[in-house]
Amino acid sequence: MFEGRSVETKKQLLQDIIRKINEQLQISVYDIEITLLEIPKQNWGIRGVPGDELNLSYKVEV
Protein backbone atom coordinates (compact mmCIF):
# COMPACT_ATOMS: atom_id res chain seq x y z
CA MET A 1 0.00 0.00 0.00
CA PHE A 2 1.17 3.55 -0.38
CA GLU A 3 2.51 5.34 2.66
CA GLY A 4 0.57 7.77 4.79
CA ARG A 5 -1.76 5.74 6.97
CA SER A 6 -1.62 6.08 10.74
CA VAL A 7 -0.29 3.33 12.99
CA GLU A 8 -3.79 2.86 14.37
CA THR A 9 -5.24 2.38 10.88
CA LYS A 10 -2.60 -0.21 9.98
CA LYS A 11 -3.19 -2.12 13.21
CA GLN A 12 -6.93 -2.15 12.56
CA LEU A 13 -6.35 -3.35 9.00
CA LEU A 14 -4.20 -6.24 10.24
CA GLN A 15 -6.80 -7.23 12.83
CA ASP A 16 -9.61 -7.08 10.26
CA ILE A 17 -7.72 -9.17 7.69
CA ILE A 18 -6.75 -11.80 10.25
CA ARG A 19 -10.30 -12.00 11.61
CA LYS A 20 -11.80 -12.42 8.12
CA ILE A 21 -9.28 -15.10 7.13
CA ASN A 22 -10.04 -16.93 10.36
CA GLU A 23 -13.81 -16.67 9.96
CA GLN A 24 -14.06 -17.41 6.25
CA LEU A 25 -11.29 -19.99 5.82
CA GLN A 26 -11.16 -21.44 9.34
CA ILE A 27 -7.42 -20.86 9.54
CA SER A 28 -6.16 -20.37 13.07
CA VAL A 29 -5.06 -16.85 13.91
CA TYR A 30 -1.80 -18.44 15.10
CA ASP A 31 -1.11 -19.65 11.55
CA ILE A 32 -1.63 -16.30 9.83
CA GLU A 33 1.22 -13.90 9.20
CA ILE A 34 0.77 -10.62 7.34
CA THR A 35 3.39 -8.09 6.33
CA LEU A 36 2.38 -4.59 5.29
CA LEU A 37 4.66 -2.93 2.77
CA GLU A 38 4.40 0.82 2.40
CA ILE A 39 5.52 2.33 -0.88
CA PRO A 40 6.47 6.01 -1.10
CA LYS A 41 3.99 7.85 -3.31
CA GLN A 42 6.69 8.81 -5.81
CA ASN A 43 7.45 5.09 -6.39
CA TRP A 44 4.12 4.17 -7.98
CA GLY A 45 1.67 5.68 -10.40
CA ILE A 46 -1.68 5.31 -12.11
CA ARG A 47 -3.28 6.95 -15.11
CA GLY A 48 0.21 7.86 -16.37
CA VAL A 49 0.91 10.06 -13.34
CA PRO A 50 3.30 9.44 -10.42
CA GLY A 51 1.49 8.94 -7.11
CA ASP A 52 2.92 12.06 -5.53
CA GLU A 53 1.46 14.18 -8.35
CA LEU A 54 -2.01 12.66 -8.43
CA ASN A 55 -5.08 14.74 -7.65
CA LEU A 56 -7.62 12.21 -6.43
CA SER A 57 -11.24 12.97 -5.66
CA TYR A 58 -11.00 11.02 -2.39
CA LYS A 59 -8.85 11.13 0.73
CA VAL A 60 -6.03 8.58 0.92
CA GLU A 61 -4.07 9.66 4.00
CA VAL A 62 -5.94 8.06 6.88
mmCIF file of N, CA, C and O in Angstrom:
data_model
loop_
_atom_site.group_PDB
_atom_site.id
_atom_site.type_symbol
_atom_site.label_atom_id
_atom_site.label_comp_id
_atom_site.label_asym_id
_atom_site.label_seq_id
_atom_site.Cartn_x
_atom_site.Cartn_y
_atom_site.Cartn_z
ATOM 1 N N MET A 1 0.843 -1.166 0.000
ATOM 2 C CA MET A 1 0.000 0.000 0.000
ATOM 3 C C MET A 1 0.890 1.232 0.000
ATOM 4 O O MET A 1 2.058 1.153 0.374
ATOM 5 N N PHE A 2 0.345 2.356 -0.433
ATOM 6 C CA PHE A 2 1.175 3.555 -0.380
ATOM 7 C C PHE A 2 1.208 4.108 1.032
ATOM 8 O O PHE A 2 0.327 3.852 1.841
ATOM 9 N N GLU A 3 2.279 4.832 1.304
ATOM 10 C CA GLU A 3 2.508 5.336 2.659
ATOM 11 C C GLU A 3 1.504 6.420 3.028
ATOM 12 O O GLU A 3 0.857 6.999 2.175
ATOM 13 N N GLY A 4 1.390 6.660 4.337
ATOM 14 C CA GLY A 4 0.568 7.769 4.789
ATOM 15 C C GLY A 4 -0.486 7.405 5.817
ATOM 16 O O GLY A 4 -1.063 8.280 6.439
ATOM 17 N N ARG A 5 -0.733 6.128 5.997
ATOM 18 C CA ARG A 5 -1.757 5.738 6.965
ATOM 19 C C ARG A 5 -1.195 5.758 8.380
ATOM 20 O O ARG A 5 -0.022 5.493 8.593
ATOM 21 N N SER A 6 -2.050 6.019 9.339
ATOM 22 C CA SER A 6 -1.625 6.076 10.736
ATOM 23 C C SER A 6 -1.334 4.672 11.256
ATOM 24 O O SER A 6 -1.807 3.669 10.704
ATOM 25 N N VAL A 7 -0.580 4.611 12.350
ATOM 26 C CA VAL A 7 -0.285 3.329 12.993
ATOM 27 C C VAL A 7 -1.586 2.651 13.405
ATOM 28 O O VAL A 7 -1.759 1.444 13.215
ATOM 29 N N GLU A 8 -2.516 3.411 13.936
ATOM 30 C CA GLU A 8 -3.793 2.859 14.374
ATOM 31 C C GLU A 8 -4.554 2.235 13.207
ATOM 32 O O GLU A 8 -5.149 1.161 13.337
ATOM 33 N N THR A 9 -4.550 2.893 12.063
ATOM 34 C CA THR A 9 -5.237 2.382 10.880
ATOM 35 C C THR A 9 -4.609 1.077 10.411
ATOM 36 O O THR A 9 -5.314 0.122 10.074
ATOM 37 N N LYS A 10 -3.277 1.011 10.413
ATOM 38 C CA LYS A 10 -2.596 -0.213 9.983
ATOM 39 C C LYS A 10 -2.865 -1.366 10.949
ATOM 40 O O LYS A 10 -3.087 -2.500 10.518
ATOM 41 N N LYS A 11 -2.886 -1.079 12.230
ATOM 42 C CA LYS A 11 -3.188 -2.121 13.215
ATOM 43 C C LYS A 11 -4.609 -2.643 13.022
ATOM 44 O O LYS A 11 -4.853 -3.857 13.084
ATOM 45 N N GLN A 12 -5.546 -1.741 12.788
ATOM 46 C CA GLN A 12 -6.931 -2.146 12.562
ATOM 47 C C GLN A 12 -7.047 -2.980 11.292
ATOM 48 O O GLN A 12 -7.771 -3.979 11.250
ATOM 49 N N LEU A 13 -6.342 -2.589 10.244
ATOM 50 C CA LEU A 13 -6.351 -3.348 8.996
ATOM 51 C C LEU A 13 -5.848 -4.769 9.229
ATOM 52 O O LEU A 13 -6.477 -5.745 8.777
ATOM 53 N N LEU A 14 -4.733 -4.910 9.939
ATOM 54 C CA LEU A 14 -4.198 -6.239 10.237
ATOM 55 C C LEU A 14 -5.203 -7.079 11.017
ATOM 56 O O LEU A 14 -5.433 -8.252 10.693
ATOM 57 N N GLN A 15 -5.814 -6.495 12.029
ATOM 58 C CA GLN A 15 -6.801 -7.228 12.833
ATOM 59 C C GLN A 15 -7.989 -7.658 11.981
ATOM 60 O O GLN A 15 -8.468 -8.790 12.098
ATOM 61 N N ASP A 16 -8.458 -6.765 11.110
ATOM 62 C CA ASP A 16 -9.608 -7.084 10.260
ATOM 63 C C ASP A 16 -9.286 -8.195 9.268
ATOM 64 O O ASP A 16 -10.097 -9.107 9.056
ATOM 65 N N ILE A 17 -8.113 -8.139 8.659
ATOM 66 C CA ILE A 17 -7.723 -9.172 7.686
ATOM 67 C C ILE A 17 -7.604 -10.527 8.382
ATOM 68 O O ILE A 17 -8.113 -11.537 7.887
ATOM 69 N N ILE A 18 -6.931 -10.546 9.518
ATOM 70 C CA ILE A 18 -6.753 -11.802 10.254
ATOM 71 C C ILE A 18 -8.101 -12.377 10.676
ATOM 72 O O ILE A 18 -8.355 -13.578 10.534
ATOM 73 N N ARG A 19 -8.981 -11.536 11.181
ATOM 74 C CA ARG A 19 -10.299 -12.002 11.606
ATOM 75 C C ARG A 19 -11.078 -12.597 10.432
ATOM 76 O O ARG A 19 -11.668 -13.669 10.543
ATOM 77 N N LYS A 20 -11.045 -11.925 9.278
ATOM 78 C CA LYS A 20 -11.797 -12.424 8.120
ATOM 79 C C LYS A 20 -11.218 -13.727 7.586
ATOM 80 O O LYS A 20 -11.963 -14.625 7.197
ATOM 81 N N ILE A 21 -9.897 -13.843 7.563
ATOM 82 C CA ILE A 21 -9.280 -15.103 7.134
ATOM 83 C C ILE A 21 -9.693 -16.217 8.072
ATOM 84 O O ILE A 21 -10.061 -17.314 7.639
ATOM 85 N N ASN A 22 -9.652 -15.939 9.357
ATOM 86 C CA ASN A 22 -10.038 -16.931 10.359
ATOM 87 C C ASN A 22 -11.497 -17.350 10.194
ATOM 88 O O ASN A 22 -11.819 -18.539 10.167
ATOM 89 N N GLU A 23 -12.378 -16.378 10.055
ATOM 90 C CA GLU A 23 -13.809 -16.666 9.956
ATOM 91 C C GLU A 23 -14.170 -17.372 8.653
ATOM 92 O O GLU A 23 -14.938 -18.332 8.651
ATOM 93 N N GLN A 24 -13.634 -16.903 7.549
ATOM 94 C CA GLN A 24 -14.062 -17.408 6.246
ATOM 95 C C GLN A 24 -13.325 -18.672 5.814
ATOM 96 O O GLN A 24 -13.879 -19.493 5.075
ATOM 97 N N LEU A 25 -12.089 -18.839 6.252
ATOM 98 C CA LEU A 25 -11.295 -19.985 5.820
ATOM 99 C C LEU A 25 -10.975 -20.951 6.951
ATOM 100 O O LEU A 25 -10.311 -21.958 6.732
ATOM 101 N N GLN A 26 -11.405 -20.614 8.156
ATOM 102 C CA GLN A 26 -11.164 -21.439 9.339
ATOM 103 C C GLN A 26 -9.669 -21.739 9.542
ATOM 104 O O GLN A 26 -9.280 -22.831 9.950
ATOM 105 N N ILE A 27 -8.854 -20.756 9.275
ATOM 106 C CA ILE A 27 -7.418 -20.858 9.540
ATOM 107 C C ILE A 27 -7.164 -20.204 10.891
ATOM 108 O O ILE A 27 -7.616 -19.078 11.146
ATOM 109 N N SER A 28 -6.443 -20.886 11.739
ATOM 110 C CA SER A 28 -6.158 -20.371 13.073
ATOM 111 C C SER A 28 -5.415 -19.036 12.984
ATOM 112 O O SER A 28 -4.527 -18.867 12.142
ATOM 113 N N VAL A 29 -5.756 -18.139 13.884
ATOM 114 C CA VAL A 29 -5.060 -16.853 13.909
ATOM 115 C C VAL A 29 -3.562 -17.036 14.182
ATOM 116 O O VAL A 29 -2.753 -16.195 13.809
ATOM 117 N N TYR A 30 -3.205 -18.151 14.799
ATOM 118 C CA TYR A 30 -1.797 -18.438 15.098
ATOM 119 C C TYR A 30 -1.024 -18.901 13.865
ATOM 120 O O TYR A 30 0.203 -18.974 13.890
ATOM 121 N N ASP A 31 -1.746 -19.207 12.794
ATOM 122 C CA ASP A 31 -1.111 -19.651 11.553
ATOM 123 C C ASP A 31 -1.111 -18.581 10.473
ATOM 124 O O ASP A 31 -0.728 -18.843 9.338
ATOM 125 N N ILE A 32 -1.547 -17.395 10.814
ATOM 126 C CA ILE A 32 -1.635 -16.302 9.834
ATOM 127 C C ILE A 32 -0.543 -15.287 10.118
ATOM 128 O O ILE A 32 -0.389 -14.825 11.246
ATOM 129 N N GLU A 33 0.193 -14.944 9.087
ATOM 130 C CA GLU A 33 1.221 -13.901 9.200
ATOM 131 C C GLU A 33 1.027 -12.930 8.040
ATOM 132 O O GLU A 33 0.923 -13.349 6.885
ATOM 133 N N ILE A 34 0.985 -11.660 8.353
ATOM 134 C CA ILE A 34 0.766 -10.625 7.342
ATOM 135 C C ILE A 34 1.860 -9.574 7.479
ATOM 136 O O ILE A 34 2.184 -9.150 8.592
ATOM 137 N N THR A 35 2.391 -9.160 6.350
ATOM 138 C CA THR A 35 3.390 -8.093 6.334
ATOM 139 C C THR A 35 2.847 -6.950 5.487
ATOM 140 O O THR A 35 2.457 -7.159 4.335
ATOM 141 N N LEU A 36 2.800 -5.769 6.048
ATOM 142 C CA LEU A 36 2.381 -4.592 5.292
ATOM 143 C C LEU A 36 3.622 -3.924 4.708
ATOM 144 O O LEU A 36 4.581 -3.656 5.431
ATOM 145 N N LEU A 37 3.578 -3.659 3.440
ATOM 146 C CA LEU A 37 4.663 -2.930 2.774
ATOM 147 C C LEU A 37 4.122 -1.575 2.350
ATOM 148 O O LEU A 37 3.111 -1.488 1.655
ATOM 149 N N GLU A 38 4.809 -0.529 2.765
ATOM 150 C CA GLU A 38 4.395 0.824 2.397
ATOM 151 C C GLU A 38 5.334 1.351 1.328
ATOM 152 O O GLU A 38 6.557 1.332 1.487
ATOM 153 N N ILE A 39 4.756 1.817 0.259
ATOM 154 C CA ILE A 39 5.517 2.327 -0.878
ATOM 155 C C ILE A 39 5.413 3.852 -0.896
ATOM 156 O O ILE A 39 4.302 4.395 -0.839
ATOM 157 N N PRO A 40 6.552 4.555 -0.974
ATOM 158 C CA PRO A 40 6.468 6.013 -1.099
ATOM 159 C C PRO A 40 5.659 6.397 -2.345
ATOM 160 O O PRO A 40 5.739 5.730 -3.377
ATOM 161 N N LYS A 41 4.889 7.454 -2.220
ATOM 162 C CA LYS A 41 3.992 7.845 -3.307
ATOM 163 C C LYS A 41 4.716 8.102 -4.622
ATOM 164 O O LYS A 41 4.157 7.876 -5.691
ATOM 165 N N GLN A 42 5.963 8.542 -4.568
ATOM 166 C CA GLN A 42 6.691 8.807 -5.805
ATOM 167 C C GLN A 42 7.158 7.518 -6.484
ATOM 168 O O GLN A 42 7.632 7.554 -7.613
ATOM 169 N N ASN A 43 6.988 6.361 -5.825
ATOM 170 C CA ASN A 43 7.448 5.088 -6.386
ATOM 171 C C ASN A 43 6.334 4.268 -7.024
ATOM 172 O O ASN A 43 6.510 3.083 -7.278
ATOM 173 N N TRP A 44 5.199 4.856 -7.292
ATOM 174 C CA TRP A 44 4.119 4.168 -7.985
ATOM 175 C C TRP A 44 3.326 5.197 -8.776
ATOM 176 O O TRP A 44 3.501 6.407 -8.606
ATOM 177 N N GLY A 45 2.487 4.753 -9.638
ATOM 178 C CA GLY A 45 1.669 5.685 -10.396
ATOM 179 C C GLY A 45 0.483 4.994 -11.035
ATOM 180 O O GLY A 45 0.464 3.777 -11.204
ATOM 181 N N ILE A 46 -0.511 5.780 -11.366
ATOM 182 C CA ILE A 46 -1.682 5.312 -12.108
ATOM 183 C C ILE A 46 -2.082 6.405 -13.084
ATOM 184 O O ILE A 46 -1.733 7.582 -12.902
ATOM 185 N N ARG A 47 -2.777 5.993 -14.111
ATOM 186 C CA ARG A 47 -3.277 6.949 -15.112
ATOM 187 C C ARG A 47 -2.150 7.760 -15.741
ATOM 188 O O ARG A 47 -2.327 8.904 -16.154
ATOM 189 N N GLY A 48 -0.938 7.185 -15.766
ATOM 190 C CA GLY A 48 0.207 7.857 -16.369
ATOM 191 C C GLY A 48 0.811 8.958 -15.515
ATOM 192 O O GLY A 48 1.606 9.757 -15.995
ATOM 193 N N VAL A 49 0.450 9.002 -14.229
ATOM 194 C CA VAL A 49 0.910 10.060 -13.338
ATOM 195 C C VAL A 49 1.544 9.430 -12.094
ATOM 196 O O VAL A 49 0.982 8.507 -11.515
ATOM 197 N N PRO A 50 2.716 9.941 -11.671
ATOM 198 C CA PRO A 50 3.300 9.439 -10.421
ATOM 199 C C PRO A 50 2.368 9.716 -9.244
ATOM 200 O O PRO A 50 1.648 10.720 -9.229
ATOM 201 N N GLY A 51 2.380 8.824 -8.250
ATOM 202 C CA GLY A 51 1.487 8.936 -7.111
ATOM 203 C C GLY A 51 1.574 10.240 -6.357
ATOM 204 O O GLY A 51 0.579 10.747 -5.857
ATOM 205 N N ASP A 52 2.783 10.814 -6.273
ATOM 206 C CA ASP A 52 2.921 12.062 -5.527
ATOM 207 C C ASP A 52 2.421 13.278 -6.303
ATOM 208 O O ASP A 52 2.369 14.374 -5.769
ATOM 209 N N GLU A 53 2.007 13.084 -7.557
ATOM 210 C CA GLU A 53 1.463 14.185 -8.354
ATOM 211 C C GLU A 53 -0.022 14.007 -8.656
ATOM 212 O O GLU A 53 -0.619 14.835 -9.320
ATOM 213 N N LEU A 54 -0.601 12.942 -8.152
ATOM 214 C CA LEU A 54 -2.010 12.665 -8.427
ATOM 215 C C LEU A 54 -2.937 13.597 -7.660
ATOM 216 O O LEU A 54 -2.688 13.925 -6.502
ATOM 217 N N ASN A 55 -4.002 14.001 -8.298
ATOM 218 C CA ASN A 55 -5.079 14.739 -7.646
ATOM 219 C C ASN A 55 -6.294 13.831 -7.653
ATOM 220 O O ASN A 55 -6.995 13.719 -8.652
ATOM 221 N N LEU A 56 -6.509 13.139 -6.540
ATOM 222 C CA LEU A 56 -7.625 12.205 -6.433
ATOM 223 C C LEU A 56 -8.842 12.902 -5.846
ATOM 224 O O LEU A 56 -8.714 13.853 -5.090
ATOM 225 N N SER A 57 -10.000 12.384 -6.170
ATOM 226 C CA SER A 57 -11.241 12.973 -5.664
ATOM 227 C C SER A 57 -11.628 12.385 -4.309
ATOM 228 O O SER A 57 -12.719 12.639 -3.829
ATOM 229 N N TYR A 58 -10.728 11.612 -3.695
ATOM 230 C CA TYR A 58 -10.995 11.018 -2.391
ATOM 231 C C TYR A 58 -9.759 11.096 -1.522
ATOM 232 O O TYR A 58 -8.638 11.213 -2.021
ATOM 233 N N LYS A 59 -9.943 11.047 -0.210
ATOM 234 C CA LYS A 59 -8.850 11.131 0.731
ATOM 235 C C LYS A 59 -8.137 9.789 0.825
ATOM 236 O O LYS A 59 -8.773 8.756 0.928
ATOM 237 N N VAL A 60 -6.799 9.809 0.818
ATOM 238 C CA VAL A 60 -6.030 8.576 0.920
ATOM 239 C C VAL A 60 -5.157 8.533 2.158
ATOM 240 O O VAL A 60 -4.679 7.481 2.537
ATOM 241 N N GLU A 61 -4.927 9.629 2.808
ATOM 242 C CA GLU A 61 -4.070 9.660 4.001
ATOM 243 C C GLU A 61 -4.960 9.533 5.227
ATOM 244 O O GLU A 61 -5.520 10.496 5.697
ATOM 245 N N VAL A 62 -5.081 8.308 5.727
ATOM 246 C CA VAL A 62 -5.941 8.056 6.883
ATOM 247 C C VAL A 62 -5.128 7.497 8.024
ATOM 248 O O VAL A 62 -4.073 6.958 7.853
#
